[in-house]
């Protein structure tokens, strides 16, 4: 009896050994360089957040204050920053970047380096600190906080000379000493020329590339806030999308070669809008756009607040094309987000919630044209498992392939959302969505790049089987998620 048991175990052991030996280890795909840093990955996941433009311009009805505005004009009558942050939170925004100082030079905090600030305004009898109040309100609401500090300063007498750069750095030190964590620092590229400049009332030209000595400034801030994301026209962490109208190109590479952009190249805006397939750095695009025609509040623009449908289109042409959206919502003269803007924002959120309510693909059966090493680790169901860390991949050299998802029954579909596992780089150059109709596959939408997230809008159509076809990719496709609505 004992002998037969040990014989059986021996045979079992042998079978197991042979099986293990035959099953070769399937290695994950090699990254396609460049790849995002951890802080860039965290930024990608934020997707959308608010921009807040607020300064003397709000009270003088200007977009670019000249720099000679009296501090006394800054006088919000019913200021409530909690109303801002509660509105943004309810609208699905995940953070807020505040213009601590715009081009006019007026500081929303009582900086020790200038008299041109809230401390000489009627606001809270000169005891207010808008930056601090907004930061605290963000923390209370679970929103990340970011800082905009205009390099161009039309108030400062020494703008254009080395001492101004020192002043600018001192202010950054003040802000970062008091308000970390700061998720994003916004460096505005605008340098318009003329200004008050302490009474000189003249035009000043600086060499934007050398004057500010950016490497020193960025190192200084990085030392105080290692996780901050730097925005400027061409990085280093994220780039401008090349327009202020609310879109990144349909083809949107997260990669660009930043050095060539600083060379004053013509067509720079187009490159920023599309990125570059062969770019040597990971510098994804941020879409900055205002809910109103201007960046600051003007009562005359009350009738021009973007509609919820327009905001939804912007959402699709920014977040839906793998960029992040920074949506400007400027407080009015009371210091409140105007009722018209609030209504539009909340209705926009409702549209997003309704249109992306039920992911028809979640946990549905999926099959693929090919699976990397035939391994269950890389099989098709990894795109419908709701886990962003798992992905479908093909073998190296296979730069095309498809994923077929069976919804179980016929459903009306209007949107398909696809995500690449960008930790391994951005790969897909061209793809399409097909549905099965009367036994044949029919294309209903197509796209170029995917990146962190791509949403394709489809003319509503009924289908049970949906196929995502990767037509071309830099290397084997690595897809972490497919959602169908
Ligand atoms: C531009 C500025 O000149 C505008 O006033 C605004 O701040 C926008 C976000 O960036 O360059």
PDB file of N, CA and C and ligand atoms in Angstrom, residues 51 53 57 63-64 99 102-103 148 150 152 186 188-191 231 233 240 244 288-289 295-296 328, ligand 1:
ATOM      1  N   UNK A  51      -7.818  76.060 -13.019  1.00  0.00           N
ATOM      2  CA  UNK A  51      -6.873  77.162 -13.074  1.00  0.00           C
ATOM      3  C   UNK A  51      -7.659  78.346 -12.513  1.00  0.00           C
ATOM      4  N   UNK A  53      -7.509  82.446 -12.197  1.00  0.00           N
ATOM      5  CA  UNK A  53      -6.897  83.743 -12.464  1.00  0.00           C
ATOM      6  C   UNK A  53      -7.621  84.805 -11.639  1.00  0.00           C
ATOM      7  N   UNK A  57      -6.709  92.752 -12.035  1.00  0.00           N
ATOM      8  CA  UNK A  57      -7.425  92.733 -13.326  1.00  0.00           C
ATOM      9  C   UNK A  57      -8.917  92.473 -13.157  1.00  0.00           C
ATOM     10  N   UNK A  63      -7.073  92.216 -18.913  1.00  0.00           N
ATOM     11  CA  UNK A  63      -6.511  90.862 -19.032  1.00  0.00           C
ATOM     12  C   UNK A  63      -5.028  90.881 -18.630  1.00  0.00           C
ATOM     13  N   UNK A  64      -4.359  91.952 -19.023  1.00  0.00           N
ATOM     14  CA  UNK A  64      -2.952  92.129 -18.663  1.00  0.00           C
ATOM     15  C   UNK A  64      -2.819  93.474 -17.953  1.00  0.00           C
ATOM     16  N   UNK A  99      -3.075  81.789  -9.689  1.00  0.00           N
ATOM     17  CA  UNK A  99      -2.156  82.862 -10.102  1.00  0.00           C
ATOM     18  C   UNK A  99      -1.769  83.662  -8.858  1.00  0.00           C
ATOM     19  N   UNK A 102       0.202  87.608 -11.268  1.00  0.00           N
ATOM     20  CA  UNK A 102       0.115  87.620 -12.740  1.00  0.00           C
ATOM     21  C   UNK A 102       1.073  88.691 -13.257  1.00  0.00           C
ATOM     22  N   UNK A 103       1.012  88.968 -14.570  1.00  0.00           N
ATOM     23  CA  UNK A 103       2.000  89.877 -15.167  1.00  0.00           C
ATOM     24  C   UNK A 103       2.022  91.271 -14.516  1.00  0.00           C
ATOM     25  N   UNK A 148       1.089  79.352  -9.779  1.00  0.00           N
ATOM     26  CA  UNK A 148       1.473  80.124 -10.969  1.00  0.00           C
ATOM     27  C   UNK A 148       2.115  81.394 -10.447  1.00  0.00           C
ATOM     28  N   UNK A 150       3.989  84.581 -12.285  1.00  0.00           N
ATOM     29  CA  UNK A 150       4.435  85.094 -13.583  1.00  0.00           C
ATOM     30  C   UNK A 150       5.888  85.574 -13.531  1.00  0.00           C
ATOM     31  N   UNK A 152       7.258  87.344 -15.883  1.00  0.00           N
ATOM     32  CA  UNK A 152       7.160  88.725 -16.378  1.00  0.00           C
ATOM     33  C   UNK A 152       6.440  89.552 -15.318  1.00  0.00           C
ATOM     34  N   UNK A 186       3.552  76.559 -12.566  1.00  0.00           N
ATOM     35  CA  UNK A 186       3.248  77.027 -13.924  1.00  0.00           C
ATOM     36  C   UNK A 186       4.115  78.224 -14.286  1.00  0.00           C
ATOM     37  N   UNK A 188       4.712  80.850 -16.958  1.00  0.00           N
ATOM     38  CA  UNK A 188       4.092  81.436 -18.139  1.00  0.00           C
ATOM     39  C   UNK A 188       5.170  81.989 -19.068  1.00  0.00           C
ATOM     40  N   UNK A 189       5.067  81.641 -20.331  1.00  0.00           N
ATOM     41  CA  UNK A 189       6.068  82.071 -21.312  1.00  0.00           C
ATOM     42  C   UNK A 189       5.864  83.498 -21.807  1.00  0.00           C
ATOM     43  N   UNK A 190       4.728  84.141 -21.401  1.00  0.00           N
ATOM     44  CA  UNK A 190       4.433  85.473 -21.946  1.00  0.00           C
ATOM     45  C   UNK A 190       5.412  86.525 -21.420  1.00  0.00           C
ATOM     46  N   UNK A 191       5.961  87.291 -22.326  1.00  0.00           N
ATOM     47  CA  UNK A 191       6.869  88.387 -21.994  1.00  0.00           C
ATOM     48  C   UNK A 191       6.569  89.523 -22.971  1.00  0.00           C
ATOM     49  N   UNK A 231       5.561  73.125 -15.446  1.00  0.00           N
ATOM     50  CA  UNK A 231       4.966  73.443 -16.744  1.00  0.00           C
ATOM     51  C   UNK A 231       5.714  74.619 -17.334  1.00  0.00           C
ATOM     52  N   UNK A 233       6.442  76.259 -21.731  1.00  0.00           N
ATOM     53  CA  UNK A 233       6.140  75.968 -23.138  1.00  0.00           C
ATOM     54  C   UNK A 233       6.685  74.609 -23.565  1.00  0.00           C
ATOM     55  N   UNK A 240       3.202  73.015 -22.964  1.00  0.00           N
ATOM     56  CA  UNK A 240       2.021  73.717 -23.458  1.00  0.00           C
ATOM     57  C   UNK A 240       1.509  72.966 -24.683  1.00  0.00           C
ATOM     58  N   UNK A 244      -4.752  78.038 -26.833  1.00  0.00           N
ATOM     59  CA  UNK A 244      -5.551  78.239 -25.612  1.00  0.00           C
ATOM     60  C   UNK A 244      -7.026  77.993 -25.927  1.00  0.00           C
ATOM     61  N   UNK A 288      -4.535  74.176 -21.634  1.00  0.00           N
ATOM     62  CA  UNK A 288      -5.023  75.279 -20.794  1.00  0.00           C
ATOM     63  C   UNK A 288      -6.058  76.076 -21.570  1.00  0.00           C
ATOM     64  N   UNK A 289      -7.214  76.219 -20.957  1.00  0.00           N
ATOM     65  CA  UNK A 289      -8.316  76.905 -21.630  1.00  0.00           C
ATOM     66  C   UNK A 289      -9.207  77.513 -20.559  1.00  0.00           C
ATOM     67  N   UNK A 295      -9.154  85.246 -19.388  1.00  0.00           N
ATOM     68  CA  UNK A 295      -8.639  84.456 -18.255  1.00  0.00           C
ATOM     69  C   UNK A 295      -9.135  85.019 -16.934  1.00  0.00           C
ATOM     70  N   UNK A 296      -9.477  86.345 -16.952  1.00  0.00           N
ATOM     71  CA  UNK A 296     -10.011  86.984 -15.745  1.00  0.00           C
ATOM     72  C   UNK A 296     -11.502  87.217 -15.917  1.00  0.00           C
ATOM     73  N   UNK A 328      -9.636  76.977 -16.702  1.00  0.00           N
ATOM     74  CA  UNK A 328      -9.649  78.218 -15.921  1.00  0.00           C
ATOM     75  C   UNK A 328     -11.064  78.646 -15.576  1.00  0.00           C
TER      76      UNK A 328
HETATM   77  C1  LIG B   1      -0.829  83.447 -21.015  1.00  0.00           C
HETATM   78  C2  LIG B   1      -0.989  84.739 -20.223  1.00  0.00           C
HETATM   79  O1  LIG B   1      -0.501  85.851 -20.929  1.00  0.00           O
HETATM   80  C3  LIG B   1      -2.467  84.863 -19.945  1.00  0.00           C
HETATM   81  O2  LIG B   1      -2.806  86.071 -19.300  1.00  0.00           O
HETATM   82  C4  LIG B   1      -2.870  83.677 -19.094  1.00  0.00           C
HETATM   83  O3  LIG B   1      -2.246  83.747 -17.828  1.00  0.00           O
HETATM   84  C5  LIG B   1      -2.515  82.366 -19.795  1.00  0.00           C
HETATM   85  C6  LIG B   1      -2.800  81.153 -18.973  1.00  0.00           C
HETATM   86  O4  LIG B   1      -1.169  82.355 -20.173  1.00  0.00           O
HETATM   87  O5  LIG B   1       0.440  83.290 -21.518  1.00  0.00           O
END
